[in-house]
Short mmCIF file of C-alpha atoms and ligand atoms in Angstrom, two decimals:
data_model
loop_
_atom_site.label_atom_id
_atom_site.label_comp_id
_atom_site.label_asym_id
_atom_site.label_seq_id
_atom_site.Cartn_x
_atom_site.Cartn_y
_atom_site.Cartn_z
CA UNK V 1 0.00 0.00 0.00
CA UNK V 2 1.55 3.84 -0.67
CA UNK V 3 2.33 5.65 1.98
CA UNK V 4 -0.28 8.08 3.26
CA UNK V 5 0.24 11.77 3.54
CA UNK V 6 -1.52 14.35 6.04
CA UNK V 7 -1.19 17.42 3.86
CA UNK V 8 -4.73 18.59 3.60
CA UNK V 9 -8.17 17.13 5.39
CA UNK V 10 -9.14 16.05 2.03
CA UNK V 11 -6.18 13.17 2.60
CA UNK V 12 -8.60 11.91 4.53
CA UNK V 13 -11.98 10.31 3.83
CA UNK V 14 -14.98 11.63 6.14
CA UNK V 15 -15.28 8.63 8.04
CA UNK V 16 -11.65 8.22 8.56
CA UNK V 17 -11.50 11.69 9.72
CA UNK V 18 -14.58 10.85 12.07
CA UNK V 19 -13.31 8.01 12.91
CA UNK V 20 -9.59 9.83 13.86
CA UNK V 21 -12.05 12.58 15.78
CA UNK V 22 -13.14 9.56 18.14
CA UNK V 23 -9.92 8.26 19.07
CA UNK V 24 -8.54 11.69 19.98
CA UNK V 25 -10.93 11.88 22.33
CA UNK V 26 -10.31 8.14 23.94
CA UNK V 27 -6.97 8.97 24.05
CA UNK V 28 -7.55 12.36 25.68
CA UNK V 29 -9.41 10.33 28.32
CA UNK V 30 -6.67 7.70 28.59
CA UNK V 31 -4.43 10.33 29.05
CA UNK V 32 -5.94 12.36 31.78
CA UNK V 33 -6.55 8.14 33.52
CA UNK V 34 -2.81 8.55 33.49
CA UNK V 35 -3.22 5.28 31.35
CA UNK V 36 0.33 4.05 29.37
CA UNK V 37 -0.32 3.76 25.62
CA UNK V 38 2.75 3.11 23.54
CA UNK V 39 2.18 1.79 20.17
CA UNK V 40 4.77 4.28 18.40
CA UNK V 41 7.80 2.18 20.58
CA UNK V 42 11.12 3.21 18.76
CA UNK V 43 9.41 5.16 15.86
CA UNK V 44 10.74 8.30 14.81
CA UNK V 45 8.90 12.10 13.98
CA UNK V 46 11.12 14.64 12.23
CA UNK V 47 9.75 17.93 12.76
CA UNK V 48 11.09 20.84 10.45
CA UNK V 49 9.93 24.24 11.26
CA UNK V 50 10.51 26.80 9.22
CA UNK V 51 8.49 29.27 11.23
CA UNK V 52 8.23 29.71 15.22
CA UNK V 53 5.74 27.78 16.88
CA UNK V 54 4.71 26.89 20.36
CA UNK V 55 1.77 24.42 20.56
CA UNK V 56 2.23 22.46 17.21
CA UNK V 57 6.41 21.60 18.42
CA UNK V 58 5.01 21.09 22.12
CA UNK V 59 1.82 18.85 20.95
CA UNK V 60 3.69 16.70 18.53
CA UNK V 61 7.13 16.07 20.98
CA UNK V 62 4.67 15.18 23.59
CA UNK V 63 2.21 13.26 21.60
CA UNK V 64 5.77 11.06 20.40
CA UNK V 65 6.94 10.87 23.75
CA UNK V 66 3.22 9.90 25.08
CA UNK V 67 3.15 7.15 22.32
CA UNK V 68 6.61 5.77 23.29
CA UNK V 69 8.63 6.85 20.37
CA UNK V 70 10.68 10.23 20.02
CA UNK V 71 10.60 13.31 18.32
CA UNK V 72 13.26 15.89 16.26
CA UNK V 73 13.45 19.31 16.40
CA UNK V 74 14.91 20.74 13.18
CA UNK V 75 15.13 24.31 12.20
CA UNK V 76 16.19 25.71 9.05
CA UNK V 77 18.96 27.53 11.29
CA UNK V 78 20.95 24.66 12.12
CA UNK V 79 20.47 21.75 9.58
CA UNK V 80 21.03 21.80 5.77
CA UNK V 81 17.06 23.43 4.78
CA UNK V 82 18.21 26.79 5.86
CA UNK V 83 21.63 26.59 3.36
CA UNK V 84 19.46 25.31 0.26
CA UNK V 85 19.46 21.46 -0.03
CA UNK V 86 17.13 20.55 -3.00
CA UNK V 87 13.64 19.43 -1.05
CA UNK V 88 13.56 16.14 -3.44
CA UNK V 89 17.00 14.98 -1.11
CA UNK V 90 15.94 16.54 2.24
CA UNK V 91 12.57 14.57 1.73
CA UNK V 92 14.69 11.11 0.73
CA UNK V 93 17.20 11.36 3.12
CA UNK V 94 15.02 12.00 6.06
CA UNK V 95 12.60 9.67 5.22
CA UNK V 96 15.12 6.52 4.98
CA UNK V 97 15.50 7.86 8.69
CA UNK V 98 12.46 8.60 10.25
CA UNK V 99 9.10 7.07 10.42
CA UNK V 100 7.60 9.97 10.08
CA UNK V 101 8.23 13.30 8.89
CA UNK V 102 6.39 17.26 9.79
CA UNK V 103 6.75 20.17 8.35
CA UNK V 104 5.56 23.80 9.24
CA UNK V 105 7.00 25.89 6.53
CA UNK V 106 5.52 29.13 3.79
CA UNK V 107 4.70 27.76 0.49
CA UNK V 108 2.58 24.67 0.45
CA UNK V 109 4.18 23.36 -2.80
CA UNK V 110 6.58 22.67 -0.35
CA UNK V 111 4.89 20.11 1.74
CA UNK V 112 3.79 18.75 -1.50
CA UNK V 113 6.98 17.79 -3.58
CA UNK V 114 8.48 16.88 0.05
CA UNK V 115 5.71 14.28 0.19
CA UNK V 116 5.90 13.12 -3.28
CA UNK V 117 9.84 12.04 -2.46
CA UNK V 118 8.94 11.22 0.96
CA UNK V 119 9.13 7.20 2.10
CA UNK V 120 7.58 8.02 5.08
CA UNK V 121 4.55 9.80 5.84
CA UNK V 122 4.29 13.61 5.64
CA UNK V 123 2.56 15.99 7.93
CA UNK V 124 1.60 19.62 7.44
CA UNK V 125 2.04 21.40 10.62
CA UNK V 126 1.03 25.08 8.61
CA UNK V 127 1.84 26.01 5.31
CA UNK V 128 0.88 29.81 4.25
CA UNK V 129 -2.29 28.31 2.59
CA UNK V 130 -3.40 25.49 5.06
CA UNK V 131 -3.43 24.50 9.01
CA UNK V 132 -5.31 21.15 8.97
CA UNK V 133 -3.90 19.52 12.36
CA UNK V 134 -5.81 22.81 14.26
CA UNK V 135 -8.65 21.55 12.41
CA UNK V 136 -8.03 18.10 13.89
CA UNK V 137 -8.33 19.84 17.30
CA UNK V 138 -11.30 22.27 16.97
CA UNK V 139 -13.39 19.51 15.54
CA UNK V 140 -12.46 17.40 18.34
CA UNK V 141 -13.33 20.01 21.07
CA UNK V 142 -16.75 20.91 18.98
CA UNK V 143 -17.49 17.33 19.24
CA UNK V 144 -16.31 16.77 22.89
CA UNK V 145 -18.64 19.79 23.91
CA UNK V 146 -21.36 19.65 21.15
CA UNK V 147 -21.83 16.54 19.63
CA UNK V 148 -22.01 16.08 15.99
CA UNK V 149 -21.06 18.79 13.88
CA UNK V 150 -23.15 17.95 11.00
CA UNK V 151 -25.58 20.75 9.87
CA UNK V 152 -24.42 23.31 11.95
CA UNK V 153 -23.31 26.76 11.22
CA UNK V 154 -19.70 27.98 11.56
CA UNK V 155 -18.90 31.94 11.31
CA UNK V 156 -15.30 32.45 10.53
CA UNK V 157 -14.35 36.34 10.77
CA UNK V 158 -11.04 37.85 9.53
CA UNK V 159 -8.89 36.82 7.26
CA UNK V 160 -9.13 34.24 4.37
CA UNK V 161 -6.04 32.69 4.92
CA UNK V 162 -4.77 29.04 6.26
CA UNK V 163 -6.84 28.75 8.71
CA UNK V 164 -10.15 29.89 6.81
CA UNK V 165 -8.78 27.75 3.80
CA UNK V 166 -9.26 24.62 6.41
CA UNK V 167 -12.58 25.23 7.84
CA UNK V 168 -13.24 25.30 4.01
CA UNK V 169 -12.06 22.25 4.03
CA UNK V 170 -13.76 20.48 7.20
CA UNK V 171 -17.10 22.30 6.11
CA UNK V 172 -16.66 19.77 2.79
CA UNK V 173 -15.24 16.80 5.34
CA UNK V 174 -17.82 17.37 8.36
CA UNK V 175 -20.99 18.81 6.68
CA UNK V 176 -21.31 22.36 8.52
CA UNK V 177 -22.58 25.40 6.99
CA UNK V 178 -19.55 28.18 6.58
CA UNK V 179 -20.21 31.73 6.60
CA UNK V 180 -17.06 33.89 6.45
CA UNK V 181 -16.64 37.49 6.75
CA UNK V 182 -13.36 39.29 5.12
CA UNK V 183 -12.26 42.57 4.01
CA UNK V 184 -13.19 42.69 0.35
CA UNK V 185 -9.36 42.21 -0.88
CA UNK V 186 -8.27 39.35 1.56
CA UNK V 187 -11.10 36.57 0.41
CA UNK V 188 -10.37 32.81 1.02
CA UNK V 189 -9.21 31.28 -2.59
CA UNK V 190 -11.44 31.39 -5.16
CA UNK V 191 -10.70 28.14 -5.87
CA UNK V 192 -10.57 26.48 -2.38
CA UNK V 193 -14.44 28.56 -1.92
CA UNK V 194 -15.98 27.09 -5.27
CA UNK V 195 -14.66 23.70 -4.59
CA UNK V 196 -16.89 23.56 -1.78
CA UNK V 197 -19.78 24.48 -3.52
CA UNK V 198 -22.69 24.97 -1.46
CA UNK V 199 -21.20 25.19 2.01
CA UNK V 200 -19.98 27.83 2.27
CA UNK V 201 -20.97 31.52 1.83
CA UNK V 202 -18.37 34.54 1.58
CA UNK V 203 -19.69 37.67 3.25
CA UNK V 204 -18.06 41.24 3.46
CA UNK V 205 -20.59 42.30 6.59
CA UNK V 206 -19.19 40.46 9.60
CA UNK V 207 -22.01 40.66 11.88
CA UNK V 208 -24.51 39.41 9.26
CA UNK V 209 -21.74 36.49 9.09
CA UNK V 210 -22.10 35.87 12.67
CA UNK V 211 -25.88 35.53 12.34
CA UNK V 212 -27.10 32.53 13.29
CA UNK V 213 -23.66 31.00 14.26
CA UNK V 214 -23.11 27.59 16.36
CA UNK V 215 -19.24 28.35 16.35
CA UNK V 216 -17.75 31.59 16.15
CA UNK V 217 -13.73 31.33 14.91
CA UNK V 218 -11.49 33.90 14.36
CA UNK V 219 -7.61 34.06 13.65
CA UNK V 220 -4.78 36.72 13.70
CA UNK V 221 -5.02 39.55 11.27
CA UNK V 222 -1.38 39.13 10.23
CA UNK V 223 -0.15 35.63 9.85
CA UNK V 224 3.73 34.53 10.31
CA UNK V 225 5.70 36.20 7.45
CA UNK V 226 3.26 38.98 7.07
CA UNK V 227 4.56 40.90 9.67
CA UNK V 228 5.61 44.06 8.11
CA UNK V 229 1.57 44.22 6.93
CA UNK V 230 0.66 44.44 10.29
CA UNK V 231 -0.21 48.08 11.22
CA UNK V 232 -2.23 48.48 7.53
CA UNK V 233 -3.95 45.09 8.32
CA UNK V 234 -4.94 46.36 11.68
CA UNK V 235 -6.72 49.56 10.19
CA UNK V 236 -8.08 47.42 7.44
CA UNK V 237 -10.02 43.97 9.66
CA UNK V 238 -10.78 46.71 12.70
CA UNK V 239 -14.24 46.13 12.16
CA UNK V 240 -13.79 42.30 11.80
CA UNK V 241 -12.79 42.14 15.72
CA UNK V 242 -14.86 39.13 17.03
CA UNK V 243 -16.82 41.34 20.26
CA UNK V 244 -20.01 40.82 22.12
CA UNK V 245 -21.48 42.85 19.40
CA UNK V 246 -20.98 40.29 17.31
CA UNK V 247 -21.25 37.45 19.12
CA UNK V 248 -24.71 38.46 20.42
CA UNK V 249 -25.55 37.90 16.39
CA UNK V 250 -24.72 34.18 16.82
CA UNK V 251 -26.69 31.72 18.72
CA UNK V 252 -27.45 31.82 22.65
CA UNK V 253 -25.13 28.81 23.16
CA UNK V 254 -22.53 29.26 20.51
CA UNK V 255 -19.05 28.16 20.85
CA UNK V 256 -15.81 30.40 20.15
CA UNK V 257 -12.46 29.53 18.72
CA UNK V 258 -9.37 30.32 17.93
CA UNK V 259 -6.29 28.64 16.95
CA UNK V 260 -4.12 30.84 19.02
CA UNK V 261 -1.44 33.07 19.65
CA UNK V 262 -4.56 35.64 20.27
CA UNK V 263 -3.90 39.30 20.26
CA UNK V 264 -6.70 40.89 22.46
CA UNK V 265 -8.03 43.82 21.47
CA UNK V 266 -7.32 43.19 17.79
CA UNK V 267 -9.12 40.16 16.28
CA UNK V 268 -10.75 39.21 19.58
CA UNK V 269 -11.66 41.62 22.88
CA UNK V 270 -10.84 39.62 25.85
CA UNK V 271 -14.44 39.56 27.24
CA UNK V 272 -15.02 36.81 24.32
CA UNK V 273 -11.43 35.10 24.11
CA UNK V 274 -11.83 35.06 28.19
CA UNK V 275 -15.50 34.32 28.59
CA UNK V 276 -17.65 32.12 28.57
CA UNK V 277 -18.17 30.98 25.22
CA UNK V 278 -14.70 30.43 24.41
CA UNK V 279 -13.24 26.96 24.67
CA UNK V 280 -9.69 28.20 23.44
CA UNK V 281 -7.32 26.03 26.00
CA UNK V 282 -9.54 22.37 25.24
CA UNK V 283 -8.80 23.54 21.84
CA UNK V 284 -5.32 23.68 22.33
CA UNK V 285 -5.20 21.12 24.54
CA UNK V 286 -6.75 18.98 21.60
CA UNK V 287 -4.11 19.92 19.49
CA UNK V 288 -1.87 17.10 21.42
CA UNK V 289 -4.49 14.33 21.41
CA UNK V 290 -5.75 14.96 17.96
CA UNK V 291 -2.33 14.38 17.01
CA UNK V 292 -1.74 11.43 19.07
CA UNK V 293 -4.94 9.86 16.94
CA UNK V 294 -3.35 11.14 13.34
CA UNK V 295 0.55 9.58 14.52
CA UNK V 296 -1.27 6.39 15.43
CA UNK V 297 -3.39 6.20 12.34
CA UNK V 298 -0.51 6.87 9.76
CA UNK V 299 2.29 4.89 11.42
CA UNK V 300 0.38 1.39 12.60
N1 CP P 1 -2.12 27.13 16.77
C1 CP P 1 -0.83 26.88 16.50
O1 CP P 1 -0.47 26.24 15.52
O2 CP P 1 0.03 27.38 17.43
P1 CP P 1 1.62 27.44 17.32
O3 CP P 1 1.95 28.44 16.23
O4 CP P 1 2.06 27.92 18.68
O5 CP P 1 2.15 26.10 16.98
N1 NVA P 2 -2.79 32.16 10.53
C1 NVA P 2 -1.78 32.02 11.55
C2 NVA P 2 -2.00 30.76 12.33
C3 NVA P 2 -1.01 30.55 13.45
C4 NVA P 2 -1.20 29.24 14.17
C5 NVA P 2 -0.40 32.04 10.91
O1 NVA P 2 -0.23 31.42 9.85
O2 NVA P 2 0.50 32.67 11.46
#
């Protein structure tokens, strides 16, 4: 069989990615039983970041450690990516090694021709156009706290950019309604939004988004590598800031996200990021079993 890849949800079937949701959550429960799981004995995860990161590098050296096997930090700084070895021979060279290889880098053409060299399996841990382990993780926690996520509404307010490109994605995977709010000039991908046809619907009012919502998302206004756009971003999404203006649009009981790093008082006020809708740190806590689930599914 040919190795599988974790590059995009649509790698995965919806029932696998169901059926990945469901074991994240048994091993979230094993985990917190202080129950010893290690099928991933003397396997290998090479994780290359190309960009800073906090949970992702935390989640996925724990999640190895968790699952008995071990985990590599490498940065472009101090290995051979950051002095311009051709992918093609990063990708066979560290896949003769390791059992399993992640990547958190800018272009996702990247991830791509890694993964077509790649003997092992390859994980995207963020590219500039997709973030589809944080998807892993808020569908997790929307199941663990809501049930089935079929037929509900999602409002995602900010930016179209990895993060909105996913929830794309998982609206297609999961069967949820998407309603996303952007500044006219920084719209999801055209073609990303018309391959998911009917689910999803691109607004430019973000409260009119919001209406309705079961889930309320938002992400930064600036992503990594777009710093120096910050201050015209922040003039630009100001009235985008997810607020209890806008979540009063959404349902009494809706839910609110967000992948994190959060910047109050931009993208989110810290009444909502800090109140009680918000479910931000079993979303980020997710982030490790999630991954747990996707190692054990590609590697046994
Ligand atoms: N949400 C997320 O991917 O966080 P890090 O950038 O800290 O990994
Ligand atoms: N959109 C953000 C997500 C960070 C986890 C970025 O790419 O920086």
């Amino acid at each position: 069989m040919s190795v599988r890849h974790f590059l995009t949800l649509l790698d995965l079937s919806p029932d696998e990615l169901r059926q990945l949701i469901t074991r994240a959550s048994e091993l979230r429960q094993w985990q917190h039983q202080g129950r010893i799981f290690e099928p991933l004995k003397n396997k290998v995860l090479a994780m290359v970041f190309e960009k800073s990161s906090t949970r992702t590098r935390v989640s996925f050296e724990t999640g190895m450690a968790q699952l008995g096997g071990h985990a590599i930090f490498l940065s472009p700084r101090d290995t051979q990516f950051g002095r311009g070895e051709p992918i093609e021979d990063s990708a066979r060279v560290l896949s003769r090694m390791a059992d399993a290889v992640m990547i958190r880098t800018f272009e996702h053409e990247k991830v791509e021709r890694f993964a077509e060299f790649s003997r092992s399996p390859v994980i995207n841990a963020l590219t500039d156009r997709y973030h589809p382990c944080q998807l892993l993780a808020d569908m997790q926690t929307w199941f663990e706290h809501r049930g089935d996520i079929s037929g509900a509404t999602v409002a995602f307010i900010g930016d179209g950019n990895n993060m909105c490109h996913s929830y794309i994605n998982a609206a297609r995977q999961f069967g949820f309604r998407l309603r996303i709010a952007t500044p006219g000039l920084y719209k999801p991908d055209a073609s990303i939004v018309a391959a998911a046809g009917e689910c999803v619907t691109l607004f430019e009012d973000p409260l009119e988004a919001a209406s309705g919502a079961d889930l309320v998302v938002t992400d930064v206004w600036a992503s990594m590598g777009q710093e120096e756009e910050q201050s015209v971003r922040t003039k630009i999404f100001s009235a985008f800031q997810v607020n209890s203006e806008l979540m009063a649009q959404a349902n009494k009981d809706a839910l609110f996200m967000h992948c994190l790093p959060a910047h109050r008082g931009e993208e989110v006020t810290a009444e909502v990021i800090d109140g009680p809708a918000s479910v931000v740190w079993d979303e980020a806590e997710n982030r490790l079993h999630a991954q747990k689930a996707l190692l054990e599914f590609l590697l046994t």
